[in-house]
Amino acid sequence: MVLAKYSSKINKIRTFALSLIFAGFIVMYIGLFFRAHPVVVTLFMLFGLFFILLSTVVYFWIGMLSTKAVQVICPGCGKPTKMLGRVDICMHCNEPLTLDPELEGKAFDESYNRKRLQK
């Protein structure tokens, strides 16, 4: 049985934004293979630039979201970490965290963050 590797929601979104930057550079680099066709190169460069600009928007959004996140002290490592939602993972030691008394002692499941109540 393979367990899924969890990470904090903030780190997942930051990783997604970083992958958008790399995707943008790769798309731009692919465009260099079409130097004989300036229109195609321009399209690849603009598409790559779009990925990088989208990454900037995602980084800005997660930065604003991070300022509103609840900061808690992790009981596992004692370091401060930020929580989004009902359950999250410590950014430092991957300790499951919750502020909901109903979820205390239950196994960690990201589905607890969905709006509908899970039974």
Coordinates of N, CA and C in Angstrom, one line a residue:
M1 N 0.8 -1.2 0.0 CA 0.0 0.0 0.0 C 0.9 1.2 0.0
V2 N 0.7 2.1 -1.0 CA 1.5 3.3 -1.1 C 0.7 4.5 -0.6
L3 N 1.3 5.2 0.4 CA 0.6 6.3 1.0 C 1.0 7.6 0.2
A4 N 0.0 8.4 0.0 CA 0.3 9.7 -0.8 C 1.1 10.6 0.1
K5 N 2.1 11.3 -0.5 CA 2.9 12.2 0.2 C 2.1 13.5 0.3
Y6 N 1.9 14.0 1.5 CA 1.2 15.2 1.7 C 2.1 16.4 1.8
S7 N 1.7 17.6 1.5 CA 2.5 18.8 1.8 C 1.5 19.9 2.1
S8 N 1.9 20.9 2.7 CA 1.0 22.0 3.1 C 0.4 22.6 1.8
K9 N -0.8 23.2 1.9 CA -1.5 23.7 0.8 C -0.7 24.9 0.2
I10 N -0.1 25.7 1.1 CA 0.6 26.9 0.6 C 1.8 26.4 -0.2
N11 N 2.5 25.4 0.2 CA 3.7 24.8 -0.5 C 3.2 24.2 -1.8
K12 N 2.1 23.6 -1.9 CA 1.6 23.0 -3.1 C 1.3 24.1 -4.2
I13 N 0.7 25.2 -3.8 CA 0.4 26.3 -4.7 C 1.7 26.9 -5.2
R14 N 2.7 27.1 -4.2 CA 4.0 27.7 -4.6 C 4.7 26.8 -5.6
T15 N 4.6 25.5 -5.4 CA 5.2 24.5 -6.3 C 4.6 24.6 -7.7
F16 N 3.3 24.8 -7.7 CA 2.6 24.9 -9.0 C 3.0 26.2 -9.7
A17 N 3.2 27.3 -9.0 CA 3.6 28.5 -9.6 C 5.0 28.4 -10.2
L18 N 5.9 27.7 -9.4 CA 7.2 27.5 -9.9 C 7.3 26.6 -11.2
S19 N 6.4 25.6 -11.2 CA 6.3 24.8 -12.4 C 5.8 25.6 -13.6
L20 N 5.0 26.6 -13.4 CA 4.5 27.4 -14.5 C 5.7 28.2 -15.1
I21 N 6.6 28.7 -14.2 CA 7.8 29.4 -14.7 C 8.6 28.5 -15.6
F22 N 8.9 27.3 -15.1 CA 9.7 26.3 -15.9 C 9.0 26.0 -17.2
A23 N 7.7 25.8 -17.2 CA 6.9 25.5 -18.4 C 7.0 26.6 -19.4
G24 N 7.0 27.8 -18.9 CA 7.1 29.0 -19.8 C 8.5 29.1 -20.4
F25 N 9.5 28.8 -19.7 CA 10.9 28.8 -20.3 C 11.0 27.7 -21.3
I26 N 10.5 26.5 -21.0 CA 10.6 25.4 -21.9 C 9.8 25.7 -23.2
V27 N 8.6 26.3 -23.1 CA 7.8 26.6 -24.3 C 8.6 27.6 -25.1
M28 N 9.2 28.6 -24.5 CA 10.0 29.6 -25.2 C 11.2 28.9 -25.9
Y29 N 11.9 28.0 -25.2 CA 13.0 27.3 -25.8 C 12.6 26.5 -27.0
I30 N 11.5 25.9 -26.9 CA 11.0 25.1 -28.1 C 10.8 26.0 -29.3
G31 N 10.4 27.2 -29.0 CA 10.2 28.2 -30.1 C 11.4 28.5 -30.9
L32 N 12.6 28.3 -30.2 CA 13.9 28.6 -30.9 C 14.1 27.6 -32.0
F33 N 13.5 26.4 -32.0 CA 13.7 25.4 -33.0 C 13.0 25.8 -34.3
F34 N 12.2 26.9 -34.3 CA 11.5 27.3 -35.5 C 12.0 28.7 -35.9
R35 N 13.3 28.9 -35.9 CA 13.8 30.2 -36.2 C 13.5 30.6 -37.7
A36 N 13.3 29.6 -38.5 CA 13.0 29.9 -39.9 C 11.6 30.5 -40.1
H37 N 10.8 30.3 -39.1 CA 9.4 30.8 -39.2 C 9.2 31.8 -38.1
P38 N 9.4 33.1 -38.3 CA 9.3 34.1 -37.3 C 7.9 34.2 -36.6
V39 N 6.8 33.9 -37.3 CA 5.5 33.9 -36.7 C 5.4 32.8 -35.6
V40 N 5.9 31.6 -36.0 CA 5.8 30.5 -35.0 C 6.7 30.8 -33.8
V41 N 7.9 31.4 -34.0 CA 8.7 31.7 -32.9 C 8.0 32.8 -32.0
T42 N 7.4 33.7 -32.6 CA 6.7 34.8 -31.8 C 5.5 34.2 -31.0
L43 N 4.8 33.2 -31.6 CA 3.7 32.6 -30.9 C 4.2 31.8 -29.7
F44 N 5.3 31.0 -29.9 CA 5.9 30.3 -28.8 C 6.4 31.2 -27.7
M45 N 7.0 32.3 -28.0 CA 7.5 33.3 -27.1 C 6.4 33.9 -26.3
L46 N 5.3 34.3 -27.0 CA 4.2 34.9 -26.3 C 3.5 33.8 -25.4
F47 N 3.4 32.6 -25.9 CA 2.7 31.6 -25.0 C 3.6 31.3 -23.8
G48 N 4.9 31.3 -23.9 CA 5.8 31.1 -22.8 C 5.7 32.3 -21.8
L49 N 5.6 33.5 -22.4 CA 5.4 34.7 -21.5 C 4.1 34.6 -20.8
F50 N 3.1 34.1 -21.4 CA 1.8 33.9 -20.7 C 1.9 33.0 -19.5
F51 N 2.6 31.9 -19.6 CA 2.9 31.0 -18.5 C 3.6 31.8 -17.4
I52 N 4.6 32.6 -17.7 CA 5.3 33.3 -16.7 C 4.5 34.3 -16.0
L53 N 3.7 35.0 -16.8 CA 2.7 36.0 -16.2 C 1.7 35.3 -15.3
L54 N 1.2 34.2 -15.8 CA 0.2 33.4 -14.9 C 0.9 33.0 -13.6
S55 N 2.2 32.6 -13.7 CA 2.9 32.3 -12.5 C 3.0 33.5 -11.5
T56 N 3.2 34.7 -12.1 CA 3.2 35.9 -11.2 C 1.9 36.1 -10.5
V57 N 0.8 35.9 -11.3 CA -0.5 36.1 -10.7 C -0.7 35.0 -9.6
V58 N -0.3 33.8 -9.8 CA -0.5 32.8 -8.8 C 0.4 33.1 -7.5
Y59 N 1.6 33.5 -7.7 CA 2.5 33.9 -6.6 C 1.8 35.1 -5.8
F60 N 1.3 36.0 -6.5 CA 0.6 37.2 -5.8 C -0.6 36.7 -5.0
W61 N -1.4 35.8 -5.7 CA -2.6 35.3 -5.0 C -2.2 34.5 -3.7
I62 N -1.2 33.6 -3.8 CA -0.9 32.8 -2.6 C -0.2 33.7 -1.6
G63 N 0.5 34.8 -2.0 CA 1.0 35.7 -1.0 C -0.1 36.4 -0.2
M64 N -1.1 36.8 -0.9 CA -2.3 37.5 -0.3 C -3.0 36.4 0.6
L65 N -3.1 35.2 0.1 CA -3.8 34.2 0.9 C -3.0 33.8 2.2
S66 N -1.7 33.8 2.0 CA -0.8 33.5 3.1 C -0.9 34.5 4.2
T67 N -1.1 35.8 3.9 CA -1.2 36.8 5.0 C -2.5 36.6 5.8
K68 N -3.5 35.9 5.2 CA -4.8 35.7 5.9 C -4.8 34.3 6.6
A69 N -3.8 33.5 6.4 CA -3.8 32.2 6.9 C -3.6 32.2 8.4
V70 N -4.1 31.2 9.1 CA -4.0 31.1 10.6 C -2.6 30.6 10.9
Q71 N -1.8 31.3 11.7 CA -0.5 30.9 12.1 C -0.6 30.1 13.4
V72 N -0.1 28.9 13.5 CA -0.1 28.0 14.6 C 1.3 27.5 14.9
I73 N 1.5 27.0 16.2 CA 2.7 26.4 16.5 C 2.5 24.9 16.4
C74 N 3.4 24.3 15.6 CA 3.2 22.8 15.4 C 3.6 22.1 16.7
P75 N 2.7 21.1 17.1 CA 3.0 20.4 18.3 C 4.2 19.4 18.1
G76 N 4.5 19.0 16.9 CA 5.5 18.1 16.6 C 6.9 18.7 16.6
C77 N 7.1 19.8 15.9 CA 8.4 20.4 15.9 C 8.6 21.7 16.6
G78 N 7.4 22.3 17.0 CA 7.5 23.5 17.8 C 7.7 24.8 17.0
K79 N 7.7 24.7 15.7 CA 7.9 25.8 14.8 C 6.6 26.4 14.4
P80 N 6.6 27.7 14.1 CA 5.3 28.3 13.6 C 5.1 27.9 12.2
T81 N 3.8 27.6 11.8 CA 3.4 27.3 10.5 C 2.1 27.9 10.2
K82 N 1.7 28.0 8.9 CA 0.5 28.6 8.5 C -0.5 27.5 8.1
M83 N -1.8 27.6 8.4 CA -2.8 26.7 8.1 C -3.8 27.3 7.2
L84 N -4.2 26.5 6.2 CA -5.4 26.9 5.3 C -6.4 25.8 5.4
G85 N -7.6 26.1 5.7 CA -8.7 25.1 5.8 C -8.8 24.5 7.2
R86 N -9.6 23.4 7.2 CA -9.8 22.7 8.5 C -8.7 21.8 8.9
V87 N -8.0 21.2 7.9 CA -6.8 20.4 8.2 C -5.7 20.8 7.2
D88 N -4.5 20.7 7.7 CA -3.3 21.0 6.9 C -2.1 20.2 7.4
I89 N -1.0 20.4 6.8 CA 0.2 19.7 7.2 C 1.2 20.8 7.6
C90 N 2.0 20.5 8.6 CA 3.1 21.4 9.0 C 4.1 21.6 7.8
M91 N 4.5 22.8 7.6 CA 5.4 23.1 6.5 C 6.8 22.5 6.8
H92 N 7.1 22.3 8.0 CA 8.5 21.8 8.4 C 8.6 20.3 8.6
C93 N 7.7 19.7 9.3 CA 7.8 18.3 9.7 C 6.7 17.4 9.2
N94 N 5.8 18.0 8.4 CA 4.7 17.2 7.8 C 3.7 16.6 8.9
E95 N 3.6 17.2 10.0 CA 2.7 16.8 11.1 C 1.3 17.2 10.7
P96 N 0.3 16.3 10.7 CA -1.1 16.7 10.4 C -1.6 17.7 11.5
L97 N -2.2 18.8 11.1 CA -2.7 19.8 12.0 C -4.2 20.0 11.7
T98 N -4.9 20.4 12.8 CA -6.3 20.7 12.6 C -6.7 21.7 13.8
L99 N -7.6 22.6 13.5 CA -8.2 23.5 14.5 C -9.6 23.1 14.9
D100 N -10.1 22.1 14.2 CA -11.5 21.6 14.4 C -11.5 20.5 15.5
P101 N -12.2 20.8 16.6 CA -12.2 19.8 17.7 C -12.8 18.4 17.2
E102 N -13.7 18.5 16.2 CA -14.4 17.2 15.8 C -13.4 16.3 15.1
L103 N -12.3 16.9 14.5 CA -11.3 16.1 13.8 C -10.1 15.7 14.6
E104 N -10.1 16.0 15.9 CA -8.9 15.7 16.7 C -8.9 14.1 16.8
G105 N -7.7 13.6 16.6 CA -7.5 12.2 16.7 C -7.8 11.3 15.5
K106 N -8.5 12.0 14.5 CA -8.9 11.2 13.3 C -7.7 11.2 12.3
A107 N -7.7 10.2 11.5 CA -6.6 10.1 10.5 C -6.7 11.3 9.5
F108 N -5.5 11.8 9.1 CA -5.5 12.9 8.2 C -6.1 12.6 6.8
D109 N -7.0 13.4 6.4 CA -7.6 13.3 5.1 C -7.9 14.7 4.5
E110 N -7.3 15.0 3.3 CA -7.5 16.3 2.8 C -9.0 16.6 2.4
S111 N -9.8 15.5 2.3 CA -11.2 15.7 2.0 C -12.0 16.4 3.1
Y112 N -11.4 16.5 4.3 CA -12.1 17.3 5.3 C -12.2 18.8 5.0
N113 N -11.4 19.3 4.1 CA -11.4 20.7 3.7 C -12.5 21.0 2.7
R114 N -13.2 20.0 2.2 CA -14.3 20.3 1.2 C -15.4 20.9 1.9
K115 N -16.2 21.7 1.2 CA -17.3 22.5 1.8 C -18.4 21.6 2.3
R116 N -18.7 20.5 1.6 CA -19.7 19.6 2.1 C -19.2 18.8 3.2
L117 N -20.0 18.5 4.2 CA -19.6 17.7 5.3 C -19.4 16.2 4.9
Q118 N -18.2 15.7 5.2 CA -17.9 14.3 4.9 C -18.3 13.4 6.1
K119 N -18.9 12.3 5.8 CA -19.3 11.4 6.9 C -18.6 10.1 6.8

